[in-house]
PDB file of C-alpha atoms in Angstrom:
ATOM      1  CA  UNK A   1      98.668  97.283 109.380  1.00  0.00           C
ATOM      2  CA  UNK A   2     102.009  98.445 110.193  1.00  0.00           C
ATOM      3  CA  UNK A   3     103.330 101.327 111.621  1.00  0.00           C
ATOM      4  CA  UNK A   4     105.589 103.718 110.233  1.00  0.00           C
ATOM      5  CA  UNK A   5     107.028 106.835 111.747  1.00  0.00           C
ATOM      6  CA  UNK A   6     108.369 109.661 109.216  1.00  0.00           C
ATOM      7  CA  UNK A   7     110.508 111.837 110.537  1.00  0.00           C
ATOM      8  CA  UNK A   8     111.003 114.945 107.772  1.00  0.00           C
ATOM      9  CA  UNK A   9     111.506 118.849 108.003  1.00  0.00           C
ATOM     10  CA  UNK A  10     110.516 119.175 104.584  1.00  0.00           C
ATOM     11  CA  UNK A  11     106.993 119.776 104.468  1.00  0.00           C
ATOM     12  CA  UNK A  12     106.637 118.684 100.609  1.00  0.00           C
ATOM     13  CA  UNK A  13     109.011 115.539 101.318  1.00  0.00           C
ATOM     14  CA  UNK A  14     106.851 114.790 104.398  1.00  0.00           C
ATOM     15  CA  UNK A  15     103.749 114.888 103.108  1.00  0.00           C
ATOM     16  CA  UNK A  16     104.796 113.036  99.940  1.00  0.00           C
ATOM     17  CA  UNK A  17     105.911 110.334 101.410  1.00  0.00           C
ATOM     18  CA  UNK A  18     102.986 110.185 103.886  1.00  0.00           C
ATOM     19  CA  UNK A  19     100.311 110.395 101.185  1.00  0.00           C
ATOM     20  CA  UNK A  20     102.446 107.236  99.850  1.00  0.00           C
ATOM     21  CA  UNK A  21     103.064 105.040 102.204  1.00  0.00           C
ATOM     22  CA  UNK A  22      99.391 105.379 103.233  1.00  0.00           C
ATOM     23  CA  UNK A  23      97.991 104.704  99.355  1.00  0.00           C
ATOM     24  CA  UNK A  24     100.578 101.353 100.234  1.00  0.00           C
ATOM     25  CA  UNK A  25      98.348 100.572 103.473  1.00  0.00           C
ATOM     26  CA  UNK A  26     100.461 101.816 106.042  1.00  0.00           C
ATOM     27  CA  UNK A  27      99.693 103.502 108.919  1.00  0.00           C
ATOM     28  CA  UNK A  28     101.769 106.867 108.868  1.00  0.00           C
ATOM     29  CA  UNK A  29     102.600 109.004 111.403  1.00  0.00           C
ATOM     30  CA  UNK A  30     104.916 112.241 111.075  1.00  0.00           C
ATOM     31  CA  UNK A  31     107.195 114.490 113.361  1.00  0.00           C
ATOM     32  CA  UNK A  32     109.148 117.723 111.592  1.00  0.00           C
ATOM     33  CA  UNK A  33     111.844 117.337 114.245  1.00  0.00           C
ATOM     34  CA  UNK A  34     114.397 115.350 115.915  1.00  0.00           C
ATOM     35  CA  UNK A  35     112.922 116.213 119.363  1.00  0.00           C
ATOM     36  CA  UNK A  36     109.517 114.884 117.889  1.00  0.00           C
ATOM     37  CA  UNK A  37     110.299 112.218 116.568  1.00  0.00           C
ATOM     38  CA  UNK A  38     112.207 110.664 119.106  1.00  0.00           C
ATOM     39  CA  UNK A  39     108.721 111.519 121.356  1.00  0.00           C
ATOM     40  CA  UNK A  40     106.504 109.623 118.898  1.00  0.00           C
ATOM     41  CA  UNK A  41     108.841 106.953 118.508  1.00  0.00           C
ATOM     42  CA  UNK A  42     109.093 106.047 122.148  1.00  0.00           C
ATOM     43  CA  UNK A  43     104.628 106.806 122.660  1.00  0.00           C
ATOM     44  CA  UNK A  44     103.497 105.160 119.269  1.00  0.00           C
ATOM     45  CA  UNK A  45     105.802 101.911 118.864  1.00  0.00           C
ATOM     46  CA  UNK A  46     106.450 102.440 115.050  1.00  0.00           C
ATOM     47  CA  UNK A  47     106.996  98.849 112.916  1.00  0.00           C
ATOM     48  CA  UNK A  48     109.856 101.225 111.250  1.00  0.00           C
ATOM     49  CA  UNK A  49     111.271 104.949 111.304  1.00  0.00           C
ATOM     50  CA  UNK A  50     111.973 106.365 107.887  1.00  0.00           C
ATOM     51  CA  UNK A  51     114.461 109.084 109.367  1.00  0.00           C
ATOM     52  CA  UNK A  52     115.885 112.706 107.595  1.00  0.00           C
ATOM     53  CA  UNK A  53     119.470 113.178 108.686  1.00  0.00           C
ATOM     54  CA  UNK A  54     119.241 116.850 108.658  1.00  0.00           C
ATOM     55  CA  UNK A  55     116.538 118.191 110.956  1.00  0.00           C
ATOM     56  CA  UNK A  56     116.290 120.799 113.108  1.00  0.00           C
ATOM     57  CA  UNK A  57     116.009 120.208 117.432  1.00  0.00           C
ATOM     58  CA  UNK A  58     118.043 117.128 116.955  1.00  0.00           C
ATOM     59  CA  UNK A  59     119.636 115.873 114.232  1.00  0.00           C
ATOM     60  CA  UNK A  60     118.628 112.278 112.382  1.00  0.00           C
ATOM     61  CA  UNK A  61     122.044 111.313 113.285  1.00  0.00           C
ATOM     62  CA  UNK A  62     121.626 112.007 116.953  1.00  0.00           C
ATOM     63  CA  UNK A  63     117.745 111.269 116.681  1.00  0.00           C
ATOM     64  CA  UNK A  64     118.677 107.571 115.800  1.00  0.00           C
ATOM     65  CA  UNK A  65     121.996 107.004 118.534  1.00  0.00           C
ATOM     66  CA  UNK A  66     119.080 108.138 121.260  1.00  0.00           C
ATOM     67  CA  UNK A  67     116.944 105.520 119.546  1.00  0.00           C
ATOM     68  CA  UNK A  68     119.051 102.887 119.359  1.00  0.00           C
ATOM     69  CA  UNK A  69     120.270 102.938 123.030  1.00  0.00           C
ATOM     70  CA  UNK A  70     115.977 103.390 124.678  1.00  0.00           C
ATOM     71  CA  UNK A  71     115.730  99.347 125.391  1.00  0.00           C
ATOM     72  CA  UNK A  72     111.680 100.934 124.321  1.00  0.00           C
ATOM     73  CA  UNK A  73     112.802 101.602 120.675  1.00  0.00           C
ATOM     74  CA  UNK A  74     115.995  99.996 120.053  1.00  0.00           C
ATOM     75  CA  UNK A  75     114.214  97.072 117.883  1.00  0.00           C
ATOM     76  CA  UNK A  76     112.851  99.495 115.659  1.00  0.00           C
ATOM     77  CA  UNK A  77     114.278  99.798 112.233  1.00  0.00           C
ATOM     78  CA  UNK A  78     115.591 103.052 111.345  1.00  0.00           C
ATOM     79  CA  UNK A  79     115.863 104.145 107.219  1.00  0.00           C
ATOM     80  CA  UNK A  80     118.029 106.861 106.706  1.00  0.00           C
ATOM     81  CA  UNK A  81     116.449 109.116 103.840  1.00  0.00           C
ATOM     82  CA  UNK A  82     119.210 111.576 103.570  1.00  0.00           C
ATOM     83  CA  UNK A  83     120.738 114.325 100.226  1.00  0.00           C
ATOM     84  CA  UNK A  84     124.308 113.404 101.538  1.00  0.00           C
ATOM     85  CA  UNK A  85     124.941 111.045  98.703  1.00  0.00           C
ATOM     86  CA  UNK A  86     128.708 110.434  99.337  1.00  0.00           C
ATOM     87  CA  UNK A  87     130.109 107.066 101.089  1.00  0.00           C
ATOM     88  CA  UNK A  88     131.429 108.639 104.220  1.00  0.00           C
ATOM     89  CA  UNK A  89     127.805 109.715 104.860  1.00  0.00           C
ATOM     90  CA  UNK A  90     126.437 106.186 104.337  1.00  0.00           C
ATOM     91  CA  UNK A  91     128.658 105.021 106.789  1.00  0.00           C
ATOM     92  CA  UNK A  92     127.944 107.674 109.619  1.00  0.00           C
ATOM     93  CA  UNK A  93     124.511 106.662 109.185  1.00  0.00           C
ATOM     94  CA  UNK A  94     124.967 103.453 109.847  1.00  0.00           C
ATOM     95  CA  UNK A  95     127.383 104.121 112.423  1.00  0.00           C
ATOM     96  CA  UNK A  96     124.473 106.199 114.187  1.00  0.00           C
ATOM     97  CA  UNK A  97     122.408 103.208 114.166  1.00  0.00           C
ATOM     98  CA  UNK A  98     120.560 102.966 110.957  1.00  0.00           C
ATOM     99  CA  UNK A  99     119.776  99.785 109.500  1.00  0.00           C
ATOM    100  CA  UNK A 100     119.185 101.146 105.981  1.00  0.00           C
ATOM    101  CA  UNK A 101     120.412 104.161 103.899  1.00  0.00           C
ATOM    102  CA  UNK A 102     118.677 106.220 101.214  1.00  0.00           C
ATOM    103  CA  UNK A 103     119.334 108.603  99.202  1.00  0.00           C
ATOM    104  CA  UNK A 104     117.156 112.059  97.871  1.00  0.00           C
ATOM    105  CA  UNK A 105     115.374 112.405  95.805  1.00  0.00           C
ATOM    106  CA  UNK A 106     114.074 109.172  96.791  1.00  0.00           C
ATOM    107  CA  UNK A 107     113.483 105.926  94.903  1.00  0.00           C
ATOM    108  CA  UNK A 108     110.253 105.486  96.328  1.00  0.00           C
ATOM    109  CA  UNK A 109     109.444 101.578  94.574  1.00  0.00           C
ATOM    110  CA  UNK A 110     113.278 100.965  96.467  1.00  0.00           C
ATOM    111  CA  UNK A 111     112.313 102.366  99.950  1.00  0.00           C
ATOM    112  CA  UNK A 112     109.093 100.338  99.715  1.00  0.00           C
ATOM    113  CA  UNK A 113     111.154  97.100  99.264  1.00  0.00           C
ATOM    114  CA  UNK A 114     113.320  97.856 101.894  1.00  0.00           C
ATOM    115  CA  UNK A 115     110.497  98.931 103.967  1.00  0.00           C
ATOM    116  CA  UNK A 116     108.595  95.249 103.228  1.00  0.00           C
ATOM    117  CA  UNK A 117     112.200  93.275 103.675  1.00  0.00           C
ATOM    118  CA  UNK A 118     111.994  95.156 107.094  1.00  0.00           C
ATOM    119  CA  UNK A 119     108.924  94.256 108.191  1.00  0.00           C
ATOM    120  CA  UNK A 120     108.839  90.714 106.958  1.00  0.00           C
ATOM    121  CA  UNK A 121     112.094  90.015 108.928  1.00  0.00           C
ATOM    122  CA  UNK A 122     110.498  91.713 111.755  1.00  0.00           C
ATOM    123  CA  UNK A 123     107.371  89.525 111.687  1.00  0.00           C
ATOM    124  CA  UNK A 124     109.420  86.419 111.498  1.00  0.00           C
ATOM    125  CA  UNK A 125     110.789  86.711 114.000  1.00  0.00           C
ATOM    126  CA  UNK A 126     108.676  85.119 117.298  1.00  0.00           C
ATOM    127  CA  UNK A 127     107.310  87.433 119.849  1.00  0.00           C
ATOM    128  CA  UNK A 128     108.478  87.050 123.745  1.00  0.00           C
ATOM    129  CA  UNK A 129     105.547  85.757 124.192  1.00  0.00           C
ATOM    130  CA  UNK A 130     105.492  83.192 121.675  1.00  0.00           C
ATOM    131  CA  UNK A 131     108.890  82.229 123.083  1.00  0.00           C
ATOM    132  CA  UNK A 132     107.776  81.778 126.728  1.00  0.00           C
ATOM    133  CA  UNK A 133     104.713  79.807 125.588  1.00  0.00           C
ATOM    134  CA  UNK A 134     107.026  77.777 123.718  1.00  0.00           C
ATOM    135  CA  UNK A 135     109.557  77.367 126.485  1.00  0.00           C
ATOM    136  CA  UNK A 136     106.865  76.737 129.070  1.00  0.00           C
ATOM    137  CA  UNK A 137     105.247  73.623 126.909  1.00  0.00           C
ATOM    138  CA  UNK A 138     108.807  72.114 126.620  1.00  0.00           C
ATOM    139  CA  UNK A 139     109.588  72.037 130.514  1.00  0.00           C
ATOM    140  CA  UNK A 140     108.850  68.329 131.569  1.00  0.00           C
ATOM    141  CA  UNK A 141     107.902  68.258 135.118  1.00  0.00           C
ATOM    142  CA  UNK A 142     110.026  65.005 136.349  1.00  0.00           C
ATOM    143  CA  UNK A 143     108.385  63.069 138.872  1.00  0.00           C
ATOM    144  CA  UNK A 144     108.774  63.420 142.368  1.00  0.00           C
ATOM    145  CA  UNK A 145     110.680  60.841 144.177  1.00  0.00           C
ATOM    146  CA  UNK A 146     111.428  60.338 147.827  1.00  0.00           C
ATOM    147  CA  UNK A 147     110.383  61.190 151.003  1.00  0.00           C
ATOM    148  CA  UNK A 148     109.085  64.650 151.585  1.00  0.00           C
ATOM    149  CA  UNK A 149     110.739  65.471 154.594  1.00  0.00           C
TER     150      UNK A 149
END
């Protein structure tokens, strides 16, 4: 089940979105704040951050640059969810960090496609693990030749 981390002042927003992304299966796990977000993010591995740009503490947009540059958490996909509506804002989102960028009030069948596009991408893509197992069948151990000393 994944993970996903919704960061949110708004109580009513918050818990909205909580109630569902959970009736969707996911895990959910909330912070009211920059500052407590940024905490959960980097104890609770998220699959994704669904991000406010206006919170209190620290701001989403500052939220996600500190994000972005934790080696812990810079993987994670960040979804701006944002009532700045006009281009410039898009962009400073995205400029922060974000991978995605929605608007309020929210499109909630949209963010759960974008969500799912996230997470299948994410899944894809092979583990370190899988990569070093992988790496570690290919090396060919050539024979030894020659004298020893």
């Amino acid at each position: 089940m994944a993970k996903i981390l919704v960061i949110e002042d708004n109580e009513w927003s918050r818990d909205m979105l909580a109630r569902r992304l959970s009736r969707r299966g996911f895990d959910v796990i909330v912070a009211a704040d920059g500052r407590r977000g940024i905490a959960l993010a980097q104890t609770q591995a998220p699959d994704l951050i669904v991000m406010d740009m206006s919170l209190p503490e620290i701001d989403g947009w500052e939220a996600t640059r500190r994000l972005k540059s934790d080696p812990a958490t810079k993987a994670i996909s960040i979804v701006a969810l944002t009532a700045h509506a006009m281009a410039s804002d898009r962009q400073k989102a995205m400029d922060a960090g974000c991978d995605d960028y929605h608007t309020k009030p929210v499109d909630f069948e949209n963010l759960v496609r974008t969500i799912d596009g996230f997470l299948e991408a994410r899944h894809r893509l092979p583990s370190p693990n899988a990569l070093l197992s992988q790496a570690c069948q290919q090396v060919v151990l050539a024979p030894v030749t020659g004298d020893p000393q």
